[in-house]
Coordinates of C-alpha atoms and ligand atoms in Angstrom, one line a residue:
X1 CA -112.5 -89.3 -21.6
X2 CA -110.4 -87.1 -20.0
X3 CA -110.7 -85.8 -15.9
X4 CA -108.5 -84.9 -13.3
X5 CA -108.8 -87.5 -10.8
X6 CA -109.5 -90.7 -11.9
X7 CA -111.5 -92.8 -9.0
X8 CA -112.0 -96.7 -9.6
X9 CA -114.4 -97.9 -7.2
X10 CA -118.1 -96.2 -6.3
X11 CA -118.8 -97.3 -2.8
X12 CA -118.4 -94.6 0.2
X13 CA -114.3 -94.3 -0.2
X14 CA -114.4 -93.1 -3.9
X15 CA -117.7 -91.7 -4.0
X16 CA -117.0 -89.3 -1.2
X17 CA -113.4 -88.5 -2.8
X18 CA -115.1 -87.2 -5.5
X19 CA -117.3 -85.4 -3.4
X20 CA -115.0 -83.7 -1.4
X21 CA -113.0 -83.0 -4.3
X22 CA -116.2 -81.0 -6.2
X23 CA -116.3 -79.3 -3.2
X24 CA -112.8 -77.4 -4.3
X25 CA -113.5 -76.9 -7.6
X26 CA -111.4 -80.5 -8.3
X27 CA -112.7 -82.9 -10.7
X28 CA -113.4 -86.2 -10.7
X29 CA -115.2 -88.7 -12.6
X30 CA -115.9 -92.2 -10.5
X31 CA -116.0 -96.1 -12.2
X32 CA -118.3 -98.4 -10.8
X33 CA -118.4 -102.0 -11.5
X34 CA -121.6 -102.8 -10.4
X35 CA -125.2 -100.9 -10.9
X36 CA -126.5 -97.9 -8.8
X37 CA -129.0 -100.3 -7.1
X38 CA -126.0 -102.7 -6.3
X39 CA -124.6 -100.5 -3.9
X40 CA -127.9 -98.8 -2.6
X41 CA -128.8 -102.0 -1.3
X42 CA -126.6 -103.9 -0.4
X43 CA -126.0 -104.5 3.4
X44 CA -123.2 -103.6 5.1
X45 CA -121.3 -102.3 7.9
X46 CA -123.0 -99.4 9.4
X47 CA -121.4 -98.1 12.5
X48 CA -119.6 -94.7 12.2
X49 CA -117.0 -92.9 14.8
X50 CA -117.8 -90.1 15.4
X51 CA -114.9 -88.6 12.9
X52 CA -116.8 -90.4 9.8
X53 CA -119.9 -88.2 11.5
X54 CA -118.6 -84.8 11.5
X55 CA -116.6 -85.5 8.1
X56 CA -119.9 -86.1 6.2
X57 CA -121.8 -83.2 8.4
X58 CA -119.0 -81.2 7.6
X59 CA -119.2 -81.8 3.5
X60 CA -123.1 -81.2 3.6
X61 CA -123.9 -84.6 3.5
X62 CA -124.6 -85.3 6.8
X63 CA -128.3 -84.4 6.9
X64 CA -130.1 -87.8 6.6
X65 CA -127.8 -89.3 8.5
X66 CA -128.6 -86.8 11.3
X67 CA -132.0 -87.4 11.4
X68 CA -132.4 -90.8 11.0
X69 CA -129.1 -92.6 12.4
X70 CA -129.0 -93.3 15.8
X71 CA -126.4 -92.6 18.4
X72 CA -125.0 -94.3 20.5
X73 CA -122.6 -92.8 24.5
X74 CA -122.2 -96.7 25.5
X75 CA -120.9 -100.4 24.6
X76 CA -122.4 -103.5 26.1
X77 CA -120.7 -106.7 26.8
X78 CA -121.7 -110.1 28.2
X79 CA -119.0 -112.7 29.1
X80 CA -118.9 -115.8 31.8
X81 CA -122.8 -115.0 33.0
X82 CA -121.7 -111.5 33.3
X83 CA -122.8 -107.9 32.0
X84 CA -120.6 -104.8 31.2
X85 CA -122.1 -100.8 29.6
X86 CA -118.7 -99.3 28.7
X87 CA -119.8 -95.4 28.7
X88 CA -118.2 -94.1 25.7
X89 CA -119.6 -90.8 26.5
X90 CA -117.4 -90.2 30.0
X91 CA -114.3 -92.0 29.0
X92 CA -113.6 -89.7 25.7
X93 CA -116.5 -87.5 25.2
X94 CA -117.8 -89.2 21.7
X95 CA -119.8 -91.3 20.6
X96 CA -120.8 -93.8 17.7
X97 CA -123.3 -94.1 15.5
X98 CA -125.6 -96.5 13.8
X99 CA -126.2 -95.8 10.3
X100 CA -125.8 -98.5 6.8
X101 CA -123.5 -98.5 4.6
X102 CA -125.6 -98.4 2.0
X103 CA -127.6 -95.4 3.7
X104 CA -124.4 -93.8 3.1
X105 CA -123.4 -94.1 0.0
X106 CA -127.5 -92.9 -1.2
X107 CA -126.5 -90.3 0.5
X108 CA -123.6 -89.3 -1.6
X109 CA -124.5 -90.7 -5.1
X110 CA -127.8 -88.4 -4.5
X111 CA -125.1 -85.6 -4.1
X112 CA -123.1 -86.1 -6.3
X113 CA -125.5 -86.5 -8.9
X114 CA -126.9 -82.9 -7.9
X115 CA -123.7 -81.7 -8.6
X116 CA -123.6 -82.2 -12.2
X117 CA -121.1 -85.4 -11.2
X118 CA -120.0 -88.4 -13.1
X119 CA -120.5 -91.5 -12.4
X120 CA -120.0 -93.5 -14.4
X121 CA -122.0 -97.4 -13.0
X122 CA -121.6 -100.6 -14.8
X123 CA -118.2 -99.1 -15.8
X124 CA -115.5 -102.3 -15.1
X125 CA -111.8 -100.9 -14.7
X126 CA -109.8 -103.5 -16.4
X127 CA -106.3 -102.3 -16.8
X128 CA -104.2 -99.1 -15.6
X129 CA -101.6 -97.8 -17.5
X130 CA -99.2 -94.5 -17.2
X131 CA -98.7 -94.6 -13.4
X132 CA -94.7 -92.9 -14.8
X133 CA -96.1 -90.2 -16.9
X134 CA -98.5 -87.7 -16.6
X135 CA -101.2 -89.2 -18.2
X136 CA -102.0 -91.8 -16.0
X137 CA -105.6 -93.8 -17.6
X138 CA -107.7 -96.6 -17.2
X139 CA -109.0 -98.8 -19.1
X140 CA -112.9 -100.1 -18.7
X141 CA -115.6 -101.4 -20.8
X142 CA -119.2 -99.9 -20.8
X143 CA -122.1 -102.3 -22.3
X144 CA -119.7 -104.2 -24.0
X145 CA -117.4 -101.2 -25.6
X146 CA -114.0 -100.2 -24.5
X147 CA -113.0 -97.1 -22.6
X148 CA -110.3 -95.3 -22.2
X149 CA -110.6 -93.0 -18.9
X150 CA -107.3 -90.7 -19.1
X151 CA -106.5 -88.4 -15.9
X152 CA -103.8 -86.8 -13.9
X153 CA -103.5 -88.5 -11.1
X154 CA -106.0 -92.2 -10.0
X155 CA -107.4 -92.8 -7.1
X156 CA -107.8 -97.0 -6.8
X157 CA -110.9 -96.7 -4.2
X158 CA -112.1 -100.3 -6.1
X159 CA -111.9 -102.6 -2.8
X160 CA -109.4 -106.1 -1.9
X161 CA -111.1 -107.6 -5.1
X162 CA -110.1 -104.9 -7.5
X163 CA -107.8 -104.0 -10.1
X164 CA -105.8 -100.6 -9.0
X165 CA -103.4 -103.1 -6.1
X166 CA -103.1 -105.5 -9.2
X167 CA -100.9 -102.2 -10.9
X168 CA -98.1 -102.2 -8.0
X169 CA -95.3 -104.1 -9.5
X170 CA -94.8 -107.0 -7.1
X171 CA -90.8 -106.0 -6.9
X172 CA -92.4 -103.2 -4.5
X173 CA -95.9 -104.2 -3.0
X174 CA -95.7 -105.6 0.3
X175 CA -98.5 -107.5 2.2
X176 CA -99.1 -108.6 5.8
X177 CA -102.1 -110.8 5.8
X178 CA -103.6 -112.5 9.0
X179 CA -106.4 -115.3 8.4
X180 CA -108.9 -115.8 11.5
X181 CA -110.2 -119.7 11.2
X182 CA -114.0 -118.3 12.0
X183 CA -116.2 -116.8 10.1
X184 CA -119.1 -114.7 11.1
X185 CA -122.4 -115.5 10.0
X186 CA -124.8 -111.8 9.5
X187 CA -128.9 -111.5 9.3
X188 CA -131.2 -109.2 9.4
X189 CA -133.5 -109.3 11.7
X190 CA -137.4 -107.5 11.3
X191 CA -137.3 -107.5 15.2
X192 CA -136.1 -104.8 17.8
X193 CA -132.6 -105.5 19.0
X194 CA -132.5 -107.1 22.6
X195 CA -130.8 -103.5 24.0
X196 CA -130.6 -99.7 22.0
X197 CA -127.2 -100.8 22.3
X198 CA -125.0 -102.5 20.6
X199 CA -123.9 -106.1 22.7
X200 CA -121.1 -108.0 22.0
X201 CA -121.3 -112.1 23.6
X202 CA -118.5 -114.3 24.3
X203 CA -119.5 -117.7 24.6
X204 CA -118.0 -121.1 24.9
X205 CA -119.9 -121.7 21.7
X206 CA -118.6 -118.8 19.8
X207 CA -118.8 -114.9 19.7
X208 CA -122.6 -113.2 19.0
X209 CA -122.7 -109.5 18.1
X210 CA -126.2 -107.7 18.7
X211 CA -126.6 -104.8 16.6
X212 CA -129.1 -102.7 14.7
X213 CA -130.0 -101.2 11.7
X214 CA -133.3 -98.9 12.9
X215 CA -134.9 -99.3 16.1
X216 CA -137.2 -102.1 14.6
X217 CA -134.0 -103.7 13.1
X218 CA -132.0 -106.3 14.7
X219 CA -128.8 -106.7 12.8
X220 CA -126.9 -109.4 14.3
X221 CA -123.4 -111.4 14.0
X222 CA -123.1 -115.1 15.1
X223 CA -119.0 -116.6 15.3
X224 CA -119.3 -120.1 12.8
X225 CA -116.8 -121.8 11.2
X226 CA -114.5 -120.2 8.4
X227 CA -116.4 -122.7 5.7
X228 CA -119.8 -122.9 7.2
X229 CA -122.7 -122.5 5.0
X230 CA -125.6 -120.7 5.3
X231 CA -127.3 -124.2 4.3
X232 CA -126.4 -125.7 7.8
X233 CA -127.8 -122.2 9.5
X234 CA -131.8 -123.7 9.2
X235 CA -134.1 -120.5 11.7
X236 CA -134.3 -122.5 14.6
X237 CA -130.7 -123.0 15.1
X238 CA -130.1 -119.2 14.5
X239 CA -132.5 -118.4 17.6
X240 CA -130.9 -120.8 19.6
X241 CA -127.5 -119.4 19.1
X242 CA -128.6 -116.5 19.3
X243 CA -130.6 -116.2 22.6
X244 CA -127.9 -119.0 24.3
X245 CA -124.9 -116.6 23.2
X246 CA -126.5 -113.5 24.5
X247 CA -127.1 -115.4 27.9
X248 CA -129.2 -114.6 30.1
X249 CA -129.5 -110.7 31.1
X250 CA -132.4 -108.8 32.9
X251 CA -133.7 -106.8 30.1
X252 CA -132.2 -108.5 27.3
X253 CA -133.9 -110.4 25.2
X254 CA -133.8 -111.6 21.5
X255 CA -136.9 -111.0 19.8
X256 CA -137.4 -113.1 17.0
X257 CA -138.7 -111.4 13.8
X258 CA -138.8 -112.4 9.9
X259 CA -135.4 -113.6 8.5
X260 CA -133.7 -111.6 5.7
X261 CA -130.4 -111.3 3.7
X262 CA -128.7 -114.2 5.9
X263 CA -124.7 -114.2 4.3
X264 CA -121.2 -114.9 5.8
X265 CA -118.0 -113.2 6.5
X266 CA -114.4 -114.1 6.1
X267 CA -112.5 -113.2 8.9
X268 CA -109.3 -111.5 7.8
X269 CA -106.3 -108.9 8.3
X270 CA -104.4 -107.1 5.5
X271 CA -102.2 -104.2 4.9
X272 CA -100.6 -103.9 1.5
X273 CA -97.7 -101.0 1.8
X274 CA -96.8 -98.6 0.1
X275 CA -100.4 -96.8 -0.8
X276 CA -98.9 -94.6 -3.5
X277 CA -97.2 -95.9 -6.7
X278 CA -97.0 -92.9 -9.1
X279 CA -99.3 -91.7 -10.4
X280 CA -102.1 -93.5 -8.1
X281 CA -102.7 -93.7 -4.7
X282 CA -105.2 -96.4 -2.9
X283 CA -107.5 -96.1 0.0
X284 CA -109.7 -98.2 1.5
X285 CA -110.3 -101.8 1.2
X286 CA -108.3 -101.4 -1.5
X287 CA -105.3 -101.2 0.7
X288 CA -106.1 -103.3 3.5
X289 CA -108.7 -105.3 5.5
X290 CA -109.9 -105.9 9.1
X291 CA -111.4 -108.3 10.8
X292 CA -114.9 -106.9 11.5
X293 CA -115.1 -107.1 15.2
X294 CA -115.2 -103.5 16.1
X295 CA -116.4 -102.0 12.7
X296 CA -113.1 -99.8 11.8
X297 CA -113.1 -101.1 7.9
X298 CA -115.1 -98.3 6.7
X299 CA -114.0 -95.7 9.2
X300 CA -110.3 -96.4 7.6
X301 CA -111.2 -95.9 4.3
X302 CA -113.3 -92.9 4.8
X303 CA -110.1 -91.8 7.2
X304 CA -108.1 -92.8 3.9
X305 CA -110.1 -90.1 2.3
X306 CA -109.8 -87.2 4.4
X307 CA -106.1 -87.7 4.3
X308 CA -105.8 -87.7 0.1
X309 CA -109.0 -85.1 0.1
X310 CA -106.1 -82.8 1.7
X311 CA -103.6 -84.0 -0.7
X312 CA -105.4 -83.6 -3.1
X313 CA -106.0 -79.8 -2.0
X314 CA -102.9 -78.7 -1.7
X315 CA -101.9 -80.1 -5.1
X316 CA -104.5 -78.6 -7.0
X317 CA -104.9 -74.6 -4.9
X318 CA -101.9 -74.2 -3.7
X319 CA -99.2 -76.5 -6.5
X320 CA -97.6 -77.8 -3.1
X321 CA -97.8 -81.2 -4.0
X322 CA -95.4 -82.8 -0.9
X323 CA -98.7 -84.3 1.1
X324 CA -98.5 -86.6 -1.9
X325 CA -95.7 -87.9 -0.4
X326 CA -96.7 -87.7 3.3
X327 CA -100.0 -89.5 2.1
X328 CA -99.3 -93.4 2.8
X329 CA -97.1 -93.3 5.9
X330 CA -99.6 -90.6 7.8
X331 CA -103.0 -93.6 6.4
X332 CA -100.8 -96.5 7.7
X333 CA -100.3 -95.3 11.0
X334 CA -103.5 -94.6 11.8
X335 CA -104.4 -97.8 9.7
X336 CA -102.1 -100.2 11.9
X337 CA -103.4 -99.3 15.8
X338 CA -106.8 -100.1 13.7
X339 CA -105.5 -103.1 12.7
X340 CA -104.5 -103.8 16.3
X341 CA -107.1 -103.3 18.0
X342 CA -108.8 -105.3 15.5
X343 CA -107.5 -108.1 15.7
X344 CA -107.6 -107.2 19.6
X345 CA -111.1 -107.4 20.0
X346 CA -111.6 -110.4 17.9
X347 CA -108.9 -112.3 19.1
X348 CA -110.8 -111.1 23.0
X349 CA -114.0 -112.2 21.9
X350 CA -114.0 -114.8 19.7
X351 CA -113.1 -118.9 21.7
X352 CA -111.2 -120.7 20.0
X353 CA -112.6 -124.6 19.9
X354 CA -109.7 -126.1 20.2
X355 CA -108.1 -124.0 22.7
X356 CA -106.6 -125.6 25.8
X357 CA -108.1 -125.0 29.3
X358 CA -105.3 -122.2 30.2
X359 CA -106.3 -120.2 27.1
X360 CA -110.1 -121.1 27.5
X361 CA -109.4 -119.6 31.5
X362 CA -107.0 -116.8 29.9
X363 CA -109.6 -115.0 27.8
X364 CA -112.2 -114.5 30.4
X365 CA -109.3 -113.1 32.5
X366 CA -108.4 -110.6 30.0
X367 CA -112.3 -109.8 29.1
X368 CA -112.3 -109.6 33.2
X369 CA -109.2 -107.2 33.5
X370 CA -110.6 -104.6 30.7
X371 CA -113.9 -104.4 32.0
X372 CA -113.7 -103.8 35.6
X373 CA -109.9 -101.5 34.8
X374 CA -110.7 -97.5 33.8
X375 CA -107.7 -97.7 31.8
X376 CA -108.9 -100.7 30.4
X377 CA -112.6 -99.7 29.8
X378 CA -110.5 -96.2 28.3
X379 CA -108.2 -97.7 25.8
X380 CA -111.2 -99.7 24.1
X381 CA -113.6 -96.7 24.0
X382 CA -110.6 -94.3 22.8
X383 CA -110.4 -97.0 19.9
X384 CA -114.0 -97.4 19.6
X385 CA -115.4 -94.2 19.2
X386 CA -112.8 -93.5 17.0
X387 CA -108.7 -91.5 17.5
X388 CA -108.4 -88.4 16.4
X389 CA -109.0 -87.5 12.8
X390 CA -107.7 -83.5 11.6
X391 CA -109.4 -82.0 9.2
X392 CA -109.3 -82.4 5.2
X393 CA -109.7 -78.3 5.3
Ligands
DHB1 C1 -121.8 -103.2 13.5 C2 -120.8 -104.6 12.9 C3 -120.0 -104.1 13.1 O1 -118.7 -105.3 12.9 C4 -119.7 -103.7 14.2 O2 -118.6 -104.6 15.6 C5 -120.6 -102.9 15.2 C6 -121.3 -103.1 14.5 C7 -123.3 -103.3 12.7 O3 -122.6 -104.2 11.3 O4 -124.2 -103.3 12.6

């Protein structure tokens, strides 16, 4: 098989790239190691920046998102018995929207297939080669048969555990890594959330986050030990921790319901440079990971794709390949700012169980400073709602 852009990975990044290229008449093939049902069913991130909503809408795949997504003008915090709300719209003029990653994936798959796009499911990329030639290729296995996809360029959108990053020689690959000493226990609850907006709660026993996927579906997270096990968290312990960590605030109640999709997410920060090697570009989790506090992961992946799509359009439509060289540096500036923001939100909101009495007081003071300063609230809101993103075309 031969195409212009070979895309490894059919998550939001790979699918969006394929869709944007198609809008500009550029051919691509997406190789996805899992089944369609897997990508459409797995509950993952769910908070879209205004940039992401605007891009998906402009690209013609935002119709259901605008209809079913839950727009939020504010975000709430509890700590030390106190409650604060930051009005994002007042501070930034922007808002965020709750819409599950798997819904974005469903909309993009539907759009690609309706346009006759090529997505090969259950196609496992094994080897990437020819990156220094005009004929790079991906060898993959589909239904037990080894096949080759030849292309002009390769986009590695295959996530943190994918093969693409490994095709960059160790002698040129730099990695920056940090692992946090806690994890998140995530769950879906068939009940309405405590508030229509997200609540980030700092509590001496651990952080908790109350989000949602629909008006009567809560998505909640609890800070747990890094090596914790779902088996250690029977329903009664979950309810007690959620109630305790939210604290007692007027009008905020944890509603119980069926517990679904309980799982543990590790917390790490990770960046690799460069994002281009020969004729391959990395995008999304293949190149960088943020801890989830602040929900930057999927938004960053989509921002990478908007820069990469613009570079491909300049190359194929105007024979201008200069943006291939600026792709990585342009993305990395935003990535590092999101790395800082995600690290800051994480360290500010998660108590360390072995923190000194001084550090416990200092952490509360930091939250107090941010929430009670217009500059502090604006800084948080600007980053949370998303830094400005240049148009992809
Ligand atoms: C969600 C996850 C996050 O990490 C976050 O900061 C906000 C929302 C969510 O899954 O809804």
